[in-house]
PDB file of C-alpha atoms in Angstrom:
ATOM      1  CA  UNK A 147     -15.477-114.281  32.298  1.00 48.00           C
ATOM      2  CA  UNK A 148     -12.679-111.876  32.149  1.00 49.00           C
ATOM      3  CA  UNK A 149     -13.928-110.568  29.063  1.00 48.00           C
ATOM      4  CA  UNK A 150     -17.203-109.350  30.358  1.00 47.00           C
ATOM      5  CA  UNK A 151     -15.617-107.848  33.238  1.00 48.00           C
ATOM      6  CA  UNK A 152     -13.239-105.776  31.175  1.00 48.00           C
ATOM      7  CA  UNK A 153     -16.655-104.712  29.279  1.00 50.00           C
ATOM      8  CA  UNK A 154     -18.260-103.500  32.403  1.00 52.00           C
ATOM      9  CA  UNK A 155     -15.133-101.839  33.980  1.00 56.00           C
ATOM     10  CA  UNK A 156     -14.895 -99.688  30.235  1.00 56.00           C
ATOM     11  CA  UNK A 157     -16.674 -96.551  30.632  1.00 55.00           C
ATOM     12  CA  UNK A 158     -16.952 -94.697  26.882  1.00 56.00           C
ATOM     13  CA  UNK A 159     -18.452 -91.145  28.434  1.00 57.00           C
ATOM     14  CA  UNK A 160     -16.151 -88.071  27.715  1.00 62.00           C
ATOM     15  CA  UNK A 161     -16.937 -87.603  32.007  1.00 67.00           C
ATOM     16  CA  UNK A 162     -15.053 -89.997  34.227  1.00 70.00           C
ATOM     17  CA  UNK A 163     -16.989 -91.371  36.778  1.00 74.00           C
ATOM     18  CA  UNK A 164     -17.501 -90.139  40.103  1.00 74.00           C
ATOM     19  CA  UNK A 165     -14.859 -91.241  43.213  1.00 81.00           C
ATOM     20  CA  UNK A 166     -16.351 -91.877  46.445  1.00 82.00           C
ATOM     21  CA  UNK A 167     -15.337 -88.292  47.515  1.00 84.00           C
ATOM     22  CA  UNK A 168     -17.130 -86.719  44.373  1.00 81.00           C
ATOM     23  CA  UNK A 169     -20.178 -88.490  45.714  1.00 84.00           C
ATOM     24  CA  UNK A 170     -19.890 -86.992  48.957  1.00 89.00           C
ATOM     25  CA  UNK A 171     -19.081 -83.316  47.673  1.00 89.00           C
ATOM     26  CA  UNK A 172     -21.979 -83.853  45.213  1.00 88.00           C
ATOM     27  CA  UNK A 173     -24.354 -84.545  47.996  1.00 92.00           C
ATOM     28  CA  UNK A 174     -22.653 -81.682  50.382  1.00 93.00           C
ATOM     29  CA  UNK A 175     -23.465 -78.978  47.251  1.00 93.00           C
ATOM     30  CA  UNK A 176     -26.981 -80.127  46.526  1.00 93.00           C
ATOM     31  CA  UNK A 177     -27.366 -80.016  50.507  1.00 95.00           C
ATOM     32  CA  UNK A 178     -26.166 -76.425  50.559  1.00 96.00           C
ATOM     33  CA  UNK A 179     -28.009 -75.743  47.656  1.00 94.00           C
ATOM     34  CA  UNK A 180     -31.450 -76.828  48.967  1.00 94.00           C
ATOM     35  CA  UNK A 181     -30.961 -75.211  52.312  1.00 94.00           C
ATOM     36  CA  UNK A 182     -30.167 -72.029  50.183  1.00 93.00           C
ATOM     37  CA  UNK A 183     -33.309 -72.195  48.279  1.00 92.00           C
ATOM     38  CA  UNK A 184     -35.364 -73.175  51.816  1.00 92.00           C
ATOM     39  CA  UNK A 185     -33.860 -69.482  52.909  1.00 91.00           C
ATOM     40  CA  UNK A 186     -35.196 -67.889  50.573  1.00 88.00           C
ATOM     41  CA  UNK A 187     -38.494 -69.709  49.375  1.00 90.00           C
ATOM     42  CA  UNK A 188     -39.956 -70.299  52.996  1.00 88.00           C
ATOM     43  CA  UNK A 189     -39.931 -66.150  53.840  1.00 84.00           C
ATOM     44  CA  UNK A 190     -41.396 -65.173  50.230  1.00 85.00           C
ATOM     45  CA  UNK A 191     -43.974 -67.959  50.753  1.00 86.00           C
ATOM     46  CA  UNK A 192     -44.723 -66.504  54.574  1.00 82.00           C
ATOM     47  CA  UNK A 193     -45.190 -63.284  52.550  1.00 84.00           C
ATOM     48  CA  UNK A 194     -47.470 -64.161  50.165  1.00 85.00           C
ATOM     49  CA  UNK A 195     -49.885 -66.437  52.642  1.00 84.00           C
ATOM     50  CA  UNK A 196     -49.681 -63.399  54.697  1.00 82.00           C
ATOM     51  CA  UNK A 197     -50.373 -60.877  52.709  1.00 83.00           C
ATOM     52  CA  UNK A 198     -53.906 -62.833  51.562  1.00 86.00           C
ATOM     53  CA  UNK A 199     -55.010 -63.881  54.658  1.00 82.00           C
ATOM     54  CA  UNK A 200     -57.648 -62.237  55.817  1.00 76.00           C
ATOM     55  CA  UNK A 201     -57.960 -63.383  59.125  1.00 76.00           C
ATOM     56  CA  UNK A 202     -54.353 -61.733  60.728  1.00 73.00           C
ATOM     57  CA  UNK A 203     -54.855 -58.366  62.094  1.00 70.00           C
ATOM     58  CA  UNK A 204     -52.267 -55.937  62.454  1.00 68.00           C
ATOM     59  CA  UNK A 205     -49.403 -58.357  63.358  1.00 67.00           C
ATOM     60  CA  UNK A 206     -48.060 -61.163  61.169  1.00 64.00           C
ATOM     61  CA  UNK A 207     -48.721 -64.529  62.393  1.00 61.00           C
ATOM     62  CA  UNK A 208     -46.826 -67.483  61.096  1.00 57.00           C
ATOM     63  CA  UNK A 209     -48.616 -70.296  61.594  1.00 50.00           C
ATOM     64  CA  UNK A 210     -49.604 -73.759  60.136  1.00 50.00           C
ATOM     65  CA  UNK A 211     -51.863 -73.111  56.587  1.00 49.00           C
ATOM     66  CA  UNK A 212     -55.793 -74.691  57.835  1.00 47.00           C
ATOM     67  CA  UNK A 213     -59.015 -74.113  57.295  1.00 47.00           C
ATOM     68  CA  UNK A 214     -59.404 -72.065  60.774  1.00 53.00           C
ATOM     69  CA  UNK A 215     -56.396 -69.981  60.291  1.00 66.00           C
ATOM     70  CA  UNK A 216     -56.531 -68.942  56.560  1.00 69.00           C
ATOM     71  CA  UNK A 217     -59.605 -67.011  54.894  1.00 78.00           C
ATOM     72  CA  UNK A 218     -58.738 -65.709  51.282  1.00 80.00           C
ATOM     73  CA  UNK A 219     -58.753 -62.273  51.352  1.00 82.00           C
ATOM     74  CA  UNK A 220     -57.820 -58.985  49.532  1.00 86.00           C
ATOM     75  CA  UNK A 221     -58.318 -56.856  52.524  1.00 86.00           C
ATOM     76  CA  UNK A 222     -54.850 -56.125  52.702  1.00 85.00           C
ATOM     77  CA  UNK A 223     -54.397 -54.805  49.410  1.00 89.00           C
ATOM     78  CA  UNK A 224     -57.648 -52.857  49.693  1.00 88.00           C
ATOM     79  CA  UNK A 225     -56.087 -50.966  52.866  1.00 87.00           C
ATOM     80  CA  UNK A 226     -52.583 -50.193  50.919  1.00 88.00           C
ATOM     81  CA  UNK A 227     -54.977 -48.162  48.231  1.00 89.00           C
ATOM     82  CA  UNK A 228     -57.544 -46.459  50.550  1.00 88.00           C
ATOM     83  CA  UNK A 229     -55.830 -45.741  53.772  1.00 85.00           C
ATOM     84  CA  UNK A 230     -52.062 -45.005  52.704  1.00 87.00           C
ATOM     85  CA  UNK A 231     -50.312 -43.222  50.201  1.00 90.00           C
ATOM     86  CA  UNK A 232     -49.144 -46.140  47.934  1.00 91.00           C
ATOM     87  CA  UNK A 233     -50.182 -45.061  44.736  1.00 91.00           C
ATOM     88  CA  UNK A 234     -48.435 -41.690  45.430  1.00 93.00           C
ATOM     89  CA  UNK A 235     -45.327 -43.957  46.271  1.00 92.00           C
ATOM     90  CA  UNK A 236     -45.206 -46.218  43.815  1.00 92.00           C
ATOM     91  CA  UNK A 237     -45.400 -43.186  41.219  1.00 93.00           C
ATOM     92  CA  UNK A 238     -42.710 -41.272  43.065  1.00 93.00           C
ATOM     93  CA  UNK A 239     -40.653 -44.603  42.563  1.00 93.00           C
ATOM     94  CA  UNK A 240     -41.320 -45.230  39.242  1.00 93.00           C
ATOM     95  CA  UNK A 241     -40.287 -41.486  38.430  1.00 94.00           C
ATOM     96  CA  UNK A 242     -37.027 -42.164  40.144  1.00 94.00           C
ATOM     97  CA  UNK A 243     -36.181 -45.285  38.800  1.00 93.00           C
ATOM     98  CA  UNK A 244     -36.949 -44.607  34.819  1.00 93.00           C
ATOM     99  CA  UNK A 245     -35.320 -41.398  35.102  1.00 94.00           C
ATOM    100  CA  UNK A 246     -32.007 -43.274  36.591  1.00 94.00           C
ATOM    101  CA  UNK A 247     -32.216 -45.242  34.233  1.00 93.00           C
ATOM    102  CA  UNK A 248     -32.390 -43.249  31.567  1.00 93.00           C
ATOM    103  CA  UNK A 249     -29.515 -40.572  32.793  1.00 93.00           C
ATOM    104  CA  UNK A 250     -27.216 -43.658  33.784  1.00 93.00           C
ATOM    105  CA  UNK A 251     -27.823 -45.246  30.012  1.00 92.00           C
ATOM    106  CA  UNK A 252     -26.999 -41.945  28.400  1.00 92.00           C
ATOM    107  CA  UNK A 253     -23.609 -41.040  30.233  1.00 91.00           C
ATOM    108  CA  UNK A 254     -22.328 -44.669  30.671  1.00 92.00           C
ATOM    109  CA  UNK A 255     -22.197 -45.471  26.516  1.00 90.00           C
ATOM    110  CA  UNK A 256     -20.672 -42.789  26.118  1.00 90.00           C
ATOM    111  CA  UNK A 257     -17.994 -43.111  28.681  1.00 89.00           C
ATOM    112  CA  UNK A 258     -17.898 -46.555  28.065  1.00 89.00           C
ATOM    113  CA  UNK A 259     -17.571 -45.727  24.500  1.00 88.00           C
ATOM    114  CA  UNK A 260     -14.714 -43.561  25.113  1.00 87.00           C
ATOM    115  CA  UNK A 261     -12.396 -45.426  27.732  1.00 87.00           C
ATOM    116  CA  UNK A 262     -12.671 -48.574  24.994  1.00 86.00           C
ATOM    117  CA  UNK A 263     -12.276 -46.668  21.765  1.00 85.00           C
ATOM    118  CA  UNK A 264     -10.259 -44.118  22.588  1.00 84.00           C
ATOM    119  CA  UNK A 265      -6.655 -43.428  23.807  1.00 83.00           C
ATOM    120  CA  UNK A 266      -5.911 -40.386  26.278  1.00 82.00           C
ATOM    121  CA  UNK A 267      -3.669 -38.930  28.659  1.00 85.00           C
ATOM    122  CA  UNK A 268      -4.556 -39.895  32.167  1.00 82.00           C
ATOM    123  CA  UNK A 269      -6.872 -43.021  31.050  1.00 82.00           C
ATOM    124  CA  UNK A 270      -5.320 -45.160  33.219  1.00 82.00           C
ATOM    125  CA  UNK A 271      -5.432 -43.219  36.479  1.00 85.00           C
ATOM    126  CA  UNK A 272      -9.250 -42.530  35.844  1.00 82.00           C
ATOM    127  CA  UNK A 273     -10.181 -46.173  35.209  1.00 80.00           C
ATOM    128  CA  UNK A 274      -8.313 -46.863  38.349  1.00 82.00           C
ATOM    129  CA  UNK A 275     -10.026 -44.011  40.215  1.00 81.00           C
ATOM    130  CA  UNK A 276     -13.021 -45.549  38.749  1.00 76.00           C
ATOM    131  CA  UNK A 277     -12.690 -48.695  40.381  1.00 76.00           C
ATOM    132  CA  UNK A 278     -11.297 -47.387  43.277  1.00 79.00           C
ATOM    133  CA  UNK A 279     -14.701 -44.816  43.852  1.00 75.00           C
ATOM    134  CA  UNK A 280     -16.749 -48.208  43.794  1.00 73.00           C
ATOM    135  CA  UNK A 281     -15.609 -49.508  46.960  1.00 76.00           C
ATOM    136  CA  UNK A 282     -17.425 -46.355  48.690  1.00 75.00           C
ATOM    137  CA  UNK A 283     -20.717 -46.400  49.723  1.00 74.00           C
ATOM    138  CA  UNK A 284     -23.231 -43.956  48.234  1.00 71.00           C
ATOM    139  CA  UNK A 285     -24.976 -42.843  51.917  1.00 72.00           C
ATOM    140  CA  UNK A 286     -21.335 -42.039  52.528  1.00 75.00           C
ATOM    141  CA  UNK A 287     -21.983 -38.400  51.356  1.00 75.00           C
ATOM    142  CA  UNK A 288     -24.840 -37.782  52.742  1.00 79.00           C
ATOM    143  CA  UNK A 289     -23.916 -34.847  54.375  1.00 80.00           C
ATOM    144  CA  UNK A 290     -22.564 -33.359  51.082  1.00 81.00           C
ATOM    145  CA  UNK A 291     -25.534 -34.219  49.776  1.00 82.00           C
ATOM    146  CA  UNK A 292     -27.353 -31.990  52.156  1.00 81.00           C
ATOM    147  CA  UNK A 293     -24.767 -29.024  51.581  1.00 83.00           C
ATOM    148  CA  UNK A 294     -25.254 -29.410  47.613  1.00 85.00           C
ATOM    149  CA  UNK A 295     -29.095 -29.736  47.394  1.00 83.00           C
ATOM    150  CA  UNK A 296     -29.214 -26.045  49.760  1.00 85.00           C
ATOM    151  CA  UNK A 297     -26.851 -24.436  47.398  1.00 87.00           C
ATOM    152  CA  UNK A 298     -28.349 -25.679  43.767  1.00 87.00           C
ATOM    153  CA  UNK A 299     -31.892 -25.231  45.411  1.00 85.00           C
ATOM    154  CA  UNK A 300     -31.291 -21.447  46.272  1.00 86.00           C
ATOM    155  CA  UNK A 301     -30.412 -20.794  43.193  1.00 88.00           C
ATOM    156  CA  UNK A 302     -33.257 -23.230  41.442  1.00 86.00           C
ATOM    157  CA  UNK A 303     -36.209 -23.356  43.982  1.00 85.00           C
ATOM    158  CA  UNK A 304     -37.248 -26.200  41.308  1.00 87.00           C
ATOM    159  CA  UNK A 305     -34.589 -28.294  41.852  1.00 87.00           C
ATOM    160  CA  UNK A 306     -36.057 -31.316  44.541  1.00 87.00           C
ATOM    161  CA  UNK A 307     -34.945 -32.944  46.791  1.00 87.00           C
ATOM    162  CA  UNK A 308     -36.009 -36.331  44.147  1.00 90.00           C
ATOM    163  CA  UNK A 309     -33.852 -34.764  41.615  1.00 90.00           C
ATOM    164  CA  UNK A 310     -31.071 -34.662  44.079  1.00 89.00           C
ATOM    165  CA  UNK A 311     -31.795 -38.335  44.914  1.00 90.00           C
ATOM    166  CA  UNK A 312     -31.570 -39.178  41.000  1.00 91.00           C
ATOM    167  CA  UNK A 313     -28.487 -37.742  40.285  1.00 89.00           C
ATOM    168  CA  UNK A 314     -27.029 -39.729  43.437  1.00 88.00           C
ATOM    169  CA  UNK A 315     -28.012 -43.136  42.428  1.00 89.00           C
ATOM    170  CA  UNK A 316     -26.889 -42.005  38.511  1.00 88.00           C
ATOM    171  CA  UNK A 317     -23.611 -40.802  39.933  1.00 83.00           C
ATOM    172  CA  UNK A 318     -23.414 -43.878  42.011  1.00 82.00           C
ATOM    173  CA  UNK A 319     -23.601 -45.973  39.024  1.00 82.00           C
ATOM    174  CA  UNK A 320     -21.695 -44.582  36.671  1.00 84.00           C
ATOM    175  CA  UNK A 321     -18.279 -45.811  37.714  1.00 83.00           C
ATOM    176  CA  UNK A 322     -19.304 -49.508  37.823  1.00 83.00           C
ATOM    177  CA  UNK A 323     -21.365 -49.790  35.040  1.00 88.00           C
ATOM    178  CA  UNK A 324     -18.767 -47.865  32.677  1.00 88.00           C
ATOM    179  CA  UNK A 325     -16.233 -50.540  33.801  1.00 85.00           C
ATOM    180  CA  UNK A 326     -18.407 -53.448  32.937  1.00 86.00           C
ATOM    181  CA  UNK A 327     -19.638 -51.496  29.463  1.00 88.00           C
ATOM    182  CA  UNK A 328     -16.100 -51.201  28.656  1.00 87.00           C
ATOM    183  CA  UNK A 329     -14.876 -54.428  29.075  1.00 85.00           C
ATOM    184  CA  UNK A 330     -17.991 -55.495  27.060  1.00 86.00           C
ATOM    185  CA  UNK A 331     -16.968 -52.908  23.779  1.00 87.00           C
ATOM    186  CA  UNK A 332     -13.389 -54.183  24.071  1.00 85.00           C
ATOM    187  CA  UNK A 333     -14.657 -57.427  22.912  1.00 84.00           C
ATOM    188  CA  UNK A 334     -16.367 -56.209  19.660  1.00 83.00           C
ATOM    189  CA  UNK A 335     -13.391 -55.925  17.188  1.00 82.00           C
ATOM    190  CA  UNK A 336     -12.260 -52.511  16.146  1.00 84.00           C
ATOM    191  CA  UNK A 337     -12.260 -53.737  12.755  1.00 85.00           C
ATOM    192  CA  UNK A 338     -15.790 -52.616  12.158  1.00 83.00           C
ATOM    193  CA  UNK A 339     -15.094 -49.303  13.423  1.00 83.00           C
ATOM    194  CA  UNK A 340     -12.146 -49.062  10.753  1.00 84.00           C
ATOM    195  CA  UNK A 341     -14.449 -50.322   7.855  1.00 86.00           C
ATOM    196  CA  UNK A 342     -17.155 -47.621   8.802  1.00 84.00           C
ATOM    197  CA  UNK A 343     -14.438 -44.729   9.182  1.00 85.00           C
ATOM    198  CA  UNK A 344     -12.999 -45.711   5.574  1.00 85.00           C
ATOM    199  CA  UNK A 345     -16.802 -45.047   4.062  1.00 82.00           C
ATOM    200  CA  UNK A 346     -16.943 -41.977   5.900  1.00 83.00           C
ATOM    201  CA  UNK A 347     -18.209 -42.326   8.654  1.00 83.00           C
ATOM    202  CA  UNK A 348     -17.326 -40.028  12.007  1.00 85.00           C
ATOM    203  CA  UNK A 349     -16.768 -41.348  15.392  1.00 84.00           C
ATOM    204  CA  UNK A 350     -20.733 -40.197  16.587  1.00 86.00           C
ATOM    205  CA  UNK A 351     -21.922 -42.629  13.685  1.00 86.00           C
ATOM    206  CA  UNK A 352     -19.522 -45.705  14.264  1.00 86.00           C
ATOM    207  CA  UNK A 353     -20.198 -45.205  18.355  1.00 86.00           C
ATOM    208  CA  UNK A 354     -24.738 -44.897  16.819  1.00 85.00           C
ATOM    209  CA  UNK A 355     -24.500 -46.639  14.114  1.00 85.00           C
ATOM    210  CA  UNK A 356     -22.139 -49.598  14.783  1.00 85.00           C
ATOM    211  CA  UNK A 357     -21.249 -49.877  18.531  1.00 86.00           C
ATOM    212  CA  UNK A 358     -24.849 -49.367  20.006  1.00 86.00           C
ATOM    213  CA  UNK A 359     -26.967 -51.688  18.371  1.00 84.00           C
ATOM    214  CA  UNK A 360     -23.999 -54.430  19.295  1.00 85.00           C
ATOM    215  CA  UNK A 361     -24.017 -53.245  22.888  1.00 87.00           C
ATOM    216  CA  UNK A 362     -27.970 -53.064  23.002  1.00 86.00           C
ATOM    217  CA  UNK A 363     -27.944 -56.429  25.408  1.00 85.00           C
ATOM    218  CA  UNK A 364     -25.283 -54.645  27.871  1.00 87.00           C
ATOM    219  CA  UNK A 365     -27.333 -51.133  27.900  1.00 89.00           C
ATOM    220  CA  UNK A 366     -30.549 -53.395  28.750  1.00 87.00           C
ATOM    221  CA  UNK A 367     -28.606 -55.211  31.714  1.00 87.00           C
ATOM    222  CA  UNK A 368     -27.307 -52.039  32.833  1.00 90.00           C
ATOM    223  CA  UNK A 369     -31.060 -50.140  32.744  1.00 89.00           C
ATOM    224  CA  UNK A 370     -32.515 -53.407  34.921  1.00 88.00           C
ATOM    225  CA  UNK A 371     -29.846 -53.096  37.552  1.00 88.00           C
ATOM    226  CA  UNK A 372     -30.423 -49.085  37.388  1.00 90.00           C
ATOM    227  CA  UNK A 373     -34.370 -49.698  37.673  1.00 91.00           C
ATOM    228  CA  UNK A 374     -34.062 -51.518  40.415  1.00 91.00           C
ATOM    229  CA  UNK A 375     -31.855 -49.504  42.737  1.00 88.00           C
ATOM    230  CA  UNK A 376     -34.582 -46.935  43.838  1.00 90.00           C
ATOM    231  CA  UNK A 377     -36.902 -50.022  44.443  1.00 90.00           C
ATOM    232  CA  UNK A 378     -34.995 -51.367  46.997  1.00 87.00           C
ATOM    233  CA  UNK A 379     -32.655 -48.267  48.666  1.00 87.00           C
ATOM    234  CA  UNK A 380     -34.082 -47.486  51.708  1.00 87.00           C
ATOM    235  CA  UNK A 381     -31.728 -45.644  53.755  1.00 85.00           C
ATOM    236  CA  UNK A 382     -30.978 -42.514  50.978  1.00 86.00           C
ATOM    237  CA  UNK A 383     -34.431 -41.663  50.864  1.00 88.00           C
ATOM    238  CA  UNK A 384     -34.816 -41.761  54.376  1.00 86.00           C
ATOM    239  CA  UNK A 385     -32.489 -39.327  55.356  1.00 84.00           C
ATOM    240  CA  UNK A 386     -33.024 -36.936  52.140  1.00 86.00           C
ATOM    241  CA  UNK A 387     -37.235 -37.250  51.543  1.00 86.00           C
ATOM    242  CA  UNK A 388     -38.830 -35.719  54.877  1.00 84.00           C
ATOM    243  CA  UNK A 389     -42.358 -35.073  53.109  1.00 86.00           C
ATOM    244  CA  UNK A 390     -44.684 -38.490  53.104  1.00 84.00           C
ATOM    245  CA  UNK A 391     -45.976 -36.932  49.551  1.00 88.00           C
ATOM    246  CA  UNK A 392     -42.675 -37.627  48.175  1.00 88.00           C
ATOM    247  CA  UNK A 393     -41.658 -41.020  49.729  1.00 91.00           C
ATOM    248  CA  UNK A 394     -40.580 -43.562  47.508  1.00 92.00           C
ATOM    249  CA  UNK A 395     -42.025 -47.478  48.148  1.00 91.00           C
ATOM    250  CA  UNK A 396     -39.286 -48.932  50.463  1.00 89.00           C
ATOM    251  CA  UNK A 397     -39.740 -45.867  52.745  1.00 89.00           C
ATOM    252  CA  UNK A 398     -43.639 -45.416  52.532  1.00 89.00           C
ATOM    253  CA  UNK A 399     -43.994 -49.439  53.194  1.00 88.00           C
ATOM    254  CA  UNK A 400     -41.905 -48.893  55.949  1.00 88.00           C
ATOM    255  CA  UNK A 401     -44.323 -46.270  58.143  1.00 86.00           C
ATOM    256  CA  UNK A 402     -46.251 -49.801  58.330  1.00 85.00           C
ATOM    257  CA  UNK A 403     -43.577 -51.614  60.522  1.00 83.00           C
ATOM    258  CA  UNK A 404     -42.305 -48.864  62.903  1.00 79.00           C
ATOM    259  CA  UNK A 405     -45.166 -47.002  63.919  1.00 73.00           C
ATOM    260  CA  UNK A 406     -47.553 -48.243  66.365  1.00 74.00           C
ATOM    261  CA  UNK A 407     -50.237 -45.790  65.224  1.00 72.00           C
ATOM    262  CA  UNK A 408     -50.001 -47.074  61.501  1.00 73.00           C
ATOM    263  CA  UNK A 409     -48.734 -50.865  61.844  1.00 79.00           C
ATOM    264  CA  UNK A 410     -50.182 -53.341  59.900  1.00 81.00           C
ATOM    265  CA  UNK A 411     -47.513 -56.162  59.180  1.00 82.00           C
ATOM    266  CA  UNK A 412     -49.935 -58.053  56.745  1.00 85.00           C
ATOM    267  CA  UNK A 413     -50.147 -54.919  54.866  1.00 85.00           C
ATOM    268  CA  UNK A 414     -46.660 -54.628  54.210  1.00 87.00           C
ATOM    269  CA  UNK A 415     -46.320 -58.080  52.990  1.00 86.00           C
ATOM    270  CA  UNK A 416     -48.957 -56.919  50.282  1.00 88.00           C
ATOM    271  CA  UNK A 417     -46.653 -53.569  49.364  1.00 89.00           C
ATOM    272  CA  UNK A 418     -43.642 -56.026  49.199  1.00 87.00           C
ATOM    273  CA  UNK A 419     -45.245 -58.220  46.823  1.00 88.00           C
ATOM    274  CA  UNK A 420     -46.603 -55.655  44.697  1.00 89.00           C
ATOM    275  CA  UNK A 421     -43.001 -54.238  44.715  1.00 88.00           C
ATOM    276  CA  UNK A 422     -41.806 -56.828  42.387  1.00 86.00           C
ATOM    277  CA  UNK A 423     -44.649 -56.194  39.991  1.00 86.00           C
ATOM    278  CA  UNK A 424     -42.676 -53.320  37.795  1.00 87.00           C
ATOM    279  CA  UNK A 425     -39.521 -55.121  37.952  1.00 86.00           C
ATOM    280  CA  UNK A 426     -40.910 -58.823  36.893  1.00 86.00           C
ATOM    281  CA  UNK A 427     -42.338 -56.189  33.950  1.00 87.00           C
ATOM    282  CA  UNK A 428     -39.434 -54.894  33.009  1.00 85.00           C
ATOM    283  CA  UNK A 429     -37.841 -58.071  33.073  1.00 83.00           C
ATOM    284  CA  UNK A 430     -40.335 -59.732  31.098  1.00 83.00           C
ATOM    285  CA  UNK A 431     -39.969 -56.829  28.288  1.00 82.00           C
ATOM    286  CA  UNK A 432     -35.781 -56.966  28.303  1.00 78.00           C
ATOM    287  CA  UNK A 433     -35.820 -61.068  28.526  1.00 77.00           C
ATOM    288  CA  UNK A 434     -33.871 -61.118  25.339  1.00 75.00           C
ATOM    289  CA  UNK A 435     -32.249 -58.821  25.483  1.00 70.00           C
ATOM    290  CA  UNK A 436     -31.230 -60.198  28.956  1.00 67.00           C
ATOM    291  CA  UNK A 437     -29.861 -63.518  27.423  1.00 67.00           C
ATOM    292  CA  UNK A 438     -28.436 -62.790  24.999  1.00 61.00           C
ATOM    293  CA  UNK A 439     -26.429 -59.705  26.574  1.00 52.00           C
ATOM    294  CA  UNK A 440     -25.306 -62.449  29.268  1.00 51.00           C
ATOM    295  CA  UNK A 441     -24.594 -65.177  27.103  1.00 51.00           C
ATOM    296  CA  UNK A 442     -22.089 -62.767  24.435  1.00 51.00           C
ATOM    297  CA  UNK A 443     -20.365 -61.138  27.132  1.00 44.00           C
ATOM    298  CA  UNK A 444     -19.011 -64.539  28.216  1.00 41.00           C
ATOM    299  CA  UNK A 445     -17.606 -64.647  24.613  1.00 43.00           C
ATOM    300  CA  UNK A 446     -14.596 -62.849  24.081  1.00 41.00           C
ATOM    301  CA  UNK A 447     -14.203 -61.530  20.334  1.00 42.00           C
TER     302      UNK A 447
END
């Protein structure tokens, strides 16, 4: 009898078994966790019923899904292409965000490049100014913003008011996203760079050669988070863009919410989900390059 008792009390998993308090933290986090996921699900979900209902009017009503209350319909989307400027809006965006994108790519690998390669006077004072310029706030400047657009833009007419915007969300970037880059290149070993140099090859190839094809995941993170900036800033654009024409989304869908003249709450729901079209894209193209960026820069070496 003893025996089989000792054979039920052995337990031959690496994992001890839970204590009584485990249980109960177990069952607190998975209770945190679903009300967490009831946040966010239940408001997306309002959204979407909303936005293809074709029986609410200009005001959102959140109400019980039945057969009285809900009526398939695309109206909603049909009034986002005919009677505003969304098209216009979305393009403006996507203009915005590839080009951030793109400038923020370009300068980051190379500063990232040089703050891990390289060894300088005063390379420790600018990475800390670097971290130190990401704890302020982009819209903090906005009056300098104003100041700098009127000078550059008297002597350029061409230069916009959108251009201006792009090199504030590139600029805003850069200091993070050469931090994280750099941390990332410190973990490739400079042994490769020493085998390319003794074949001949200059610091451009190693850093085009040998350091961006390695960093490729990083650069692909880094354009994502730099795509979807303009998507969802609001508050820039609404203090620098004054003309509808040049609106970008989050500020066009959001003449549909304060204006009595040109409400339409089920409308907006429509913009917002059609928001998440280009990004869900995007995503879809960098998915590997996602992964595996995440799961090597958890490696170190």
């Amino acid at each position: 009898m003893s025996i089989f008792k000792k054979k039920q009390e052995l337990y031959l998993s690496d994992r001890q078994p839970l204590t009584v308090v485990g249980k109960i933290l177990l069952l607190v986090s998975y209770a945190i966790l679903f009300g967490w996921a009831f946040v966010i699900v239940w408001p997306l979900t309002q959204m979407v019923v909303s936005a293809f209902n074709g029986n609410q009017g200009r005001y959102l009503i959140l109400n019980k899904i039945t057969d009285e209350s809900y009526m398939f319909s695309l109206k909603h989307f049909e009034f986002l292409f005919t009677e505003t400027k969304y098209l216009l809006w979305v393009k403006n965006t996507l203009v915005i965000a590839i080009a951030t994108a793109t400038l923020t790519i370009i300068i980051v690998s190379f500063t990232g490049y040089a703050y891990s390669r390289f060894r300088f006077k005063g390379r420790k004072a600018s990475l800390m100014a670097i971290m130190l310029i990401q704890t302020i706030p982009s819209f903090a400047g906005i009056t300098a913003y104003y100041t700098m657009h009127s000078i550059i833009s008297s002597v350029a007419p061409v230069f916009t008011r959108q251009m201006m915007l792009i090199l504030i969300y590139a600029g805003g970037g850069i200091a993070a996203n050469t931090f994280i880059l750099k941390g990332y290149m410190d973990s490739i070993s400079t042994e490769l760079d020493d085998a390319a140099k003794i074949d001949g090859c200059s610091n451009m190839k190693v850093y085009r050669l040998i350091i961006m094809p390695i960093v490729r995941p990083m650069l692909s993170i880094i354009a994502l988070w730099s795509f979807i900036g303009p998507f969802m800033d609001y508050l820039l654009p609404r203090v620098l863009l004054t003309n509808a024409n040049d609106y970008t989304l989050a500020q066009g869908l959001y003449t549909l919410m304060n204006n009595r003249e040109t409400l339409n709450q089920p409308a907006f729901a429509a913009g917002g989900l059609l928001t998440a079209v280009p990004i869900v894209i995007l995503f879809a193209v960098l998915q590997k390059q996602l992964i595996s960026g995440l799961a090597q820069g958890s490696v170190k070496g």
